[in-house]
XYZ file of C-alpha atoms in Angstrom:
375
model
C -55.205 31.923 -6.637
C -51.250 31.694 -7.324
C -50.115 27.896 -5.909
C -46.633 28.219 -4.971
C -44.260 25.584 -4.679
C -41.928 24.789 -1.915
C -37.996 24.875 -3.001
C -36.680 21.529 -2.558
C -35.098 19.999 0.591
C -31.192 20.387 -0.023
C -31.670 16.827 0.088
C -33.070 16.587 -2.828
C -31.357 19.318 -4.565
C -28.643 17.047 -4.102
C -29.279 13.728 -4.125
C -31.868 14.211 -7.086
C -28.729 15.247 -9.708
C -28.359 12.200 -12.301
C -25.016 11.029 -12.712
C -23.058 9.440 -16.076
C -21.540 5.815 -15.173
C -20.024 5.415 -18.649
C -22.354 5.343 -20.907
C -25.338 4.365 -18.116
C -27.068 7.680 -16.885
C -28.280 6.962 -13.275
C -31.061 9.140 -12.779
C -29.724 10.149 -8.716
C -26.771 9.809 -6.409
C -28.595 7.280 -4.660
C -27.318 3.079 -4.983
C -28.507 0.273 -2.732
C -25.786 -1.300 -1.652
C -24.887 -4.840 -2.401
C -26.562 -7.224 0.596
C -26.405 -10.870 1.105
C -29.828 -12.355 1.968
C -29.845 -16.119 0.873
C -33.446 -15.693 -0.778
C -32.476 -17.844 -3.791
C -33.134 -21.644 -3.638
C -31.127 -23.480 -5.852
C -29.572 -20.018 -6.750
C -32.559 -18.630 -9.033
C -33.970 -15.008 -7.711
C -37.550 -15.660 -7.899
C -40.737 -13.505 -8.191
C -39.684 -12.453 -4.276
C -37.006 -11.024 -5.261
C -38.287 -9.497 -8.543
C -40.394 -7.323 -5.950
C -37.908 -6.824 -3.803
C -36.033 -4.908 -6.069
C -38.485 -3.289 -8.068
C -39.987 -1.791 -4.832
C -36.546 0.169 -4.184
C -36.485 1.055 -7.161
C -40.255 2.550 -7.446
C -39.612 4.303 -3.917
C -36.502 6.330 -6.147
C -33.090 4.746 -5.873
C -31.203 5.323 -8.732
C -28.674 2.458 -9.123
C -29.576 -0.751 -7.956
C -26.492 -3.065 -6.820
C -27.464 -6.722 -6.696
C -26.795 -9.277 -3.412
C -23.285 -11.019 -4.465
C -24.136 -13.715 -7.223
C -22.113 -16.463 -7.764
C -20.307 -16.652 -11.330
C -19.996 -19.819 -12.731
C -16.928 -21.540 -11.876
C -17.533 -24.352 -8.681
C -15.535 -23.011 -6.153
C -17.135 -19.862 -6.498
C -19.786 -19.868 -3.369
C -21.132 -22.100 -0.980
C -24.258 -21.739 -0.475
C -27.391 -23.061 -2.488
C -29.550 -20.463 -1.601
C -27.386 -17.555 -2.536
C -28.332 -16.370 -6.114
C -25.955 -17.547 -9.000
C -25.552 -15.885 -12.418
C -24.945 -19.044 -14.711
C -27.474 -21.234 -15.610
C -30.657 -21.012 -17.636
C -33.448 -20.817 -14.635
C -30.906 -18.666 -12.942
C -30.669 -16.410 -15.855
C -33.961 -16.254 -16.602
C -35.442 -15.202 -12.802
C -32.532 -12.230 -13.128
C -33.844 -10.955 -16.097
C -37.205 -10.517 -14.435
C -35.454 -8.767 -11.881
C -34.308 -6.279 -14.618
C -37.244 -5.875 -16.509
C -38.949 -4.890 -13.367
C -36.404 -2.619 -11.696
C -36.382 -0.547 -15.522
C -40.585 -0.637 -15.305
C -40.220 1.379 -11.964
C -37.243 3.608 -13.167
C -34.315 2.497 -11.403
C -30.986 0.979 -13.115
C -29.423 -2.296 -12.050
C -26.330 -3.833 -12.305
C -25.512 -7.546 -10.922
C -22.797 -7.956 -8.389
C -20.605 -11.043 -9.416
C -18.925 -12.917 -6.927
C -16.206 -15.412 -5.997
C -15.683 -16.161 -2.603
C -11.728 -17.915 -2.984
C -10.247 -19.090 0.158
C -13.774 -18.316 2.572
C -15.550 -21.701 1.179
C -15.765 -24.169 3.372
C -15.013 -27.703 2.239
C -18.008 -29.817 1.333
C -20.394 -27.397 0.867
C -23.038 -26.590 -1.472
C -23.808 -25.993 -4.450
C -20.656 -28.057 -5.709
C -19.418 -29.841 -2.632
C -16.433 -31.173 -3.973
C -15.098 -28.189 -5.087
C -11.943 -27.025 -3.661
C -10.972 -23.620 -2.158
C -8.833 -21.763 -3.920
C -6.846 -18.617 -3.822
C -3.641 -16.519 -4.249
C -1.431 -18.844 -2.006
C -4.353 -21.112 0.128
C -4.702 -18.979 3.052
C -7.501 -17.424 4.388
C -7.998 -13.882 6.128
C -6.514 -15.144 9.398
C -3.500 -16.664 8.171
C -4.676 -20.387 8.220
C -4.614 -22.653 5.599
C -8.146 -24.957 5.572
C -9.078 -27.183 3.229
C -7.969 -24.977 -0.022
C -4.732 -24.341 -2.404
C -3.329 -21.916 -4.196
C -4.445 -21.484 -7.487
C -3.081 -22.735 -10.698
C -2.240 -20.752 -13.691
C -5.676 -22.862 -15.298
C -7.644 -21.685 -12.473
C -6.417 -17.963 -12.744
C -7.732 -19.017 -16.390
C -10.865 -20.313 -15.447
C -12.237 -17.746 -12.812
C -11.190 -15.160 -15.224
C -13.409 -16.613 -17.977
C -16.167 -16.973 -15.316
C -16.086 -13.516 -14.699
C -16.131 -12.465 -18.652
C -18.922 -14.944 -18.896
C -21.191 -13.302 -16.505
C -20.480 -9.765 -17.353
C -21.272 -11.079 -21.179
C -24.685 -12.243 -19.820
C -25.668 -9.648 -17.987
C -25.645 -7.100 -20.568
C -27.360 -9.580 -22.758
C -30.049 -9.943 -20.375
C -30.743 -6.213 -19.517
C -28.448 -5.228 -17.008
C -27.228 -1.963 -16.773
C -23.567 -2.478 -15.934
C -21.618 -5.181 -13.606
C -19.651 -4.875 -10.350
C -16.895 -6.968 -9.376
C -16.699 -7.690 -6.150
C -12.892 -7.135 -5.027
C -13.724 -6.473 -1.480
C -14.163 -7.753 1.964
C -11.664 -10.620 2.191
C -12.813 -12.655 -1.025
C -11.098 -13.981 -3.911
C -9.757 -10.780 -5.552
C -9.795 -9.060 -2.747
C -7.187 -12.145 -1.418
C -4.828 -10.785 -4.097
C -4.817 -7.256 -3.519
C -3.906 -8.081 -0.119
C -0.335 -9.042 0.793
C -1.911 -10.976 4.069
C -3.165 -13.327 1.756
C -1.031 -13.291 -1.272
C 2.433 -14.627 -0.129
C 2.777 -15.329 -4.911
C 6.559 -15.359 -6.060
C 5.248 -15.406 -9.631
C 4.011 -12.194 -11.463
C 0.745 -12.336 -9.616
C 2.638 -11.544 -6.257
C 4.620 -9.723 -4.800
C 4.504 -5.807 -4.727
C 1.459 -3.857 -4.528
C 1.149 -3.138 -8.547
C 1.782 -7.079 -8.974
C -1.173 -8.138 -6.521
C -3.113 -5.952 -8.569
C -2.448 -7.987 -11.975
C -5.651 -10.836 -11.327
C -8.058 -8.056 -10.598
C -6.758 -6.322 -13.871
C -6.639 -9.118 -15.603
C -10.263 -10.167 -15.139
C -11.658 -6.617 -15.586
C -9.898 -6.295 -18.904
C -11.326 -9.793 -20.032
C -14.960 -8.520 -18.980
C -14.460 -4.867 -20.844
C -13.653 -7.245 -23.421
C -16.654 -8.903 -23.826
C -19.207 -6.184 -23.052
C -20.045 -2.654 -25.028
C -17.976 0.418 -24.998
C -20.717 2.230 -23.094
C -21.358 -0.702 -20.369
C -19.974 0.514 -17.039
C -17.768 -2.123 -14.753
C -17.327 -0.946 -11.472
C -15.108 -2.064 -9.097
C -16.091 -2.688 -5.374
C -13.007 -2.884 -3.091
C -11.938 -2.526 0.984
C -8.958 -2.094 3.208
C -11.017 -4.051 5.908
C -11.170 -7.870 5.800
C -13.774 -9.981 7.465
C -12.803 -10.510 10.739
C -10.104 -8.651 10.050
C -11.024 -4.892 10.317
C -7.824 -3.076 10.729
C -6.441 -4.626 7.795
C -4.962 -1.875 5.183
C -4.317 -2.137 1.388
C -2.693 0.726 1.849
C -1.212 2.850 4.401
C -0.522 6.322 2.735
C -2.596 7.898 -0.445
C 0.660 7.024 -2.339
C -0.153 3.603 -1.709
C -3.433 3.378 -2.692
C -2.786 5.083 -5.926
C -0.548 2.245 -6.826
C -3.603 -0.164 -6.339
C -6.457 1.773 -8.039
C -4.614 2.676 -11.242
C -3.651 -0.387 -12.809
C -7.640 -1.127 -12.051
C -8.548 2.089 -13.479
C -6.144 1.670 -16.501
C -7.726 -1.757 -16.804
C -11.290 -0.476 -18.020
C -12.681 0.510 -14.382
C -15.458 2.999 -14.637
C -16.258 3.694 -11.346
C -14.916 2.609 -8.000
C -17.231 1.504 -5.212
C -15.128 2.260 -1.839
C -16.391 0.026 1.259
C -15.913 1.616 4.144
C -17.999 0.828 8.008
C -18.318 4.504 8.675
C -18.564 6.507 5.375
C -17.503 9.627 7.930
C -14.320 8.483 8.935
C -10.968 10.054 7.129
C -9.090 7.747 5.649
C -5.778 8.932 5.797
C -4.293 11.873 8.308
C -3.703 15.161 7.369
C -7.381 15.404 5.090
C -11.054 15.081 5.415
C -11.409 13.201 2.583
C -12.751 9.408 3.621
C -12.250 6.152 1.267
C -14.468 7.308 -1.990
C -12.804 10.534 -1.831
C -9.316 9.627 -1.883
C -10.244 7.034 -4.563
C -11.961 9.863 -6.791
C -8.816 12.123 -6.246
C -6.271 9.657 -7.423
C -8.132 8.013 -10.236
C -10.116 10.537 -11.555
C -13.465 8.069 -12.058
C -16.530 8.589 -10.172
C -16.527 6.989 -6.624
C -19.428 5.243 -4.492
C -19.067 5.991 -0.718
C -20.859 3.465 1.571
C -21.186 2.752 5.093
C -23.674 3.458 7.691
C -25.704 5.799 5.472
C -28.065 7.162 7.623
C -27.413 5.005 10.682
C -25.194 6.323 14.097
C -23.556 2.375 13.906
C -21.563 0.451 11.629
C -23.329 -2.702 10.268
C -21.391 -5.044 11.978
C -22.990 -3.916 14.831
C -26.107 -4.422 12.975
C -25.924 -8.014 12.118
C -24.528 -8.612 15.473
C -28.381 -7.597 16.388
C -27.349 -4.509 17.828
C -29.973 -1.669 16.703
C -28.600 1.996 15.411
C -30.781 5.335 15.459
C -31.189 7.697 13.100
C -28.436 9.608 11.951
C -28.226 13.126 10.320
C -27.120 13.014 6.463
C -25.810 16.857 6.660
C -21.926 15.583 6.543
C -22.534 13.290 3.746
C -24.758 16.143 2.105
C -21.541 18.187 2.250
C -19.078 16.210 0.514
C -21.138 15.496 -1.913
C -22.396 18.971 -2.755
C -18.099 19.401 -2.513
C -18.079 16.491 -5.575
C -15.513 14.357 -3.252
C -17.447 11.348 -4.372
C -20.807 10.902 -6.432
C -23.382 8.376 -5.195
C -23.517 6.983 -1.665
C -24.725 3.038 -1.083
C -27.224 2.852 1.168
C -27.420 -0.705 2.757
C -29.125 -1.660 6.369
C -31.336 1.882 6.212
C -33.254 0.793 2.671
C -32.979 -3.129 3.589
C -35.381 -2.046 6.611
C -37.452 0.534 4.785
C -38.080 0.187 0.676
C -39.423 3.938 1.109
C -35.822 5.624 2.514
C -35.416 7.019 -1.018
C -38.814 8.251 -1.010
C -38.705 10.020 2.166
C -34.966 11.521 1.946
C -35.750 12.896 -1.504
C -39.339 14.404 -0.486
C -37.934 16.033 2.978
C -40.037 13.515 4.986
C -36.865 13.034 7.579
C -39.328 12.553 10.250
C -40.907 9.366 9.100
C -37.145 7.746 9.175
C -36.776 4.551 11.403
C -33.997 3.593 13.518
C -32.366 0.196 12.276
C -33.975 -2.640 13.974
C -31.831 -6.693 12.409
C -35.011 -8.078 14.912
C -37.665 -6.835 12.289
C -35.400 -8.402 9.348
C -36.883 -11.469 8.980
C -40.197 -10.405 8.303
C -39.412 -7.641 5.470
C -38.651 -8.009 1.629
């Protein structure tokens, strides 16, 4: 008796292509996105979290992206129960994460993390820490408890940065990614809301670019040839979400390629609705603009798989299944080459699983009520 098999779901046939970051060969298009869950006390991912990321990771995503970690400079976070990426216990615990996440076939790389002018005052880990950023204002305008920075802290969180890149390829990791997005510290000078700098850190959009630069040349600096840095980055702000880096595809471009020029493998484009055109006049959403006018590979995220943005979501609003045929499309049309999935896998460890082997059917609609109870 002949056994046939049955072709692959285009699904797979897509999503099952590996994909060169550098010199890291992610084995699909598939990445879990970045997601803060506070599972870290005293900042060291424990065996929890080991499992929690080596179960993704066994159910077939490709690239894992870590939760933000804190690099080590004391206005960086506050929170004590966020995960940090200095320290010797903390260290250690994220180099069980590796180990495990490479056992099930998956590749990691840690997110690092500085939160600028968002810390609150008096907070932990280092409560007397200061808030820092670009000019000492925060998203909305306001300017709290913080300061601008100094030319030694430019220094310092730079180093920080370096630092933790250094130590994550010597502990396993697969690449890094900075996070420049969302309203944090780099993110506060790429934006001209908050970065209001006379000095060569301010000013036009090429200028606001030069601390992000700066710190992703210092990290290329003190990692491998091979070891891919990717950049995560936003036009939307917390609590502000119509905020723009840039207005035209002209204007982008001069953001992205001083980044790109800097040693930036891969850009990971945050977006709420991966669907939605970024610019009028073309299909093509964040990722794809960002592929077009940099030339590096792109990471499109945003409601993978969900009919609702995630800040629904965490709002505790619930969002059904949504068809992946559009995001199928544009990536079968190479307009971007791995899509972050976030809420979807945070909810079910086996999404991967089930996309890849056709099982569609045994998706679940997002439910943030059911959160506290997975891992």
């Amino acid at each position: 008796m002949t056994v046939t098999t049955p072709p692959a779901s285009r699904a797979a046939q897509i999503l099952a292509r590996p994909i060169a970051l550098n010199g890291l060969t992610v084995p699909n298009r598939i990445a879990m996105a970045p997601m803060t869950r506070a599972f870290a006390p005293d900042g060291i991912p424990g065996e929890d979290v080991v499992s929690y990321y080596a179960r993704r990771a066994a159910a077939g995503v490709g690239l894992i992206i870590t939760e933000g970690t804190y690099v080590g400079h004391e206005s960086a976070g506050q929170s004590d129960r966020i995960p940090r990426f200095h320290g010797a216990e903390q260290l250690a615990g994220w180099a069980r994460v590796t180990e495990a996440v490479h056992a099930a076939g998956g590749t990691i790389v840690p997110q690092l993390w500085h939160i600028g002018m968002v810390r609150e005052q008096g907070q932990p880990p280092f409560p007397d820490a200061p808030a820092i950023g670009p000019s000492g204002l925060r998203v909305d305008g306001t300017e709290g408890t913080g300061r601008a920075m100094t030319r030694a802290d430019l220094d310092a969180v730079i180093g920080a940065f370096a630092d933790a890149a250094a130590a994550a390829e010597r502990i396993g990791f697969d690449g890094v990614e900075l996070h420049g997005a969302h309203g944090y510290l780099l993110d506060q000078f790429l934006w001209a809301g908050t970065n209001r700098r006379t000095d060569a850190y301010g000013g036009d959009p090429v200028a606001r670019t030069r601390f992000a630069a700066e710190i992703v040349a210092a990290v290329r600096e003190r990692v491998s040839a091979g070891f891919p840095v990717v950049l995560r980055y936003s036009q939307w702000k917390q609590g502000a979400y119509d905020a723009r880096l840039a207005e035209t595809p002209g204007e982008l471009e001069a953001v992205l390629t001083p980044l790109a020029a800097a040693g930036v493998d891969a850009f990971h484009a945050s977006t709420r609705r991966y669907w939605v055109p970024e610019f009028e006049g073309s299909d093509l959403n964040l990722a794809g603009w960002t592929k077009k006018l940099t030339g590096r590979p792109a990471i499109t995220v945003g409601s993978v798989g969900l009919d609702g943005d995630f800040v629904q979501g965490f709002r505790g609003e619930g969002a059904p299944v949504q068809s992946i045929d559009r995001l199928l499309d544009s990536l079968e049309a190479e307009e971007f080459d791995l899509v972050a999935v976030g809420r979807a896998l945070l909810q079910d460890p086996q999404w991967a699983a089930k996309v890849l082997g056709n099982r569609f059917d045994e998706l679940k609609p997002f439910d943030p009520a059911a959160l506290k109870s997975l891992s």
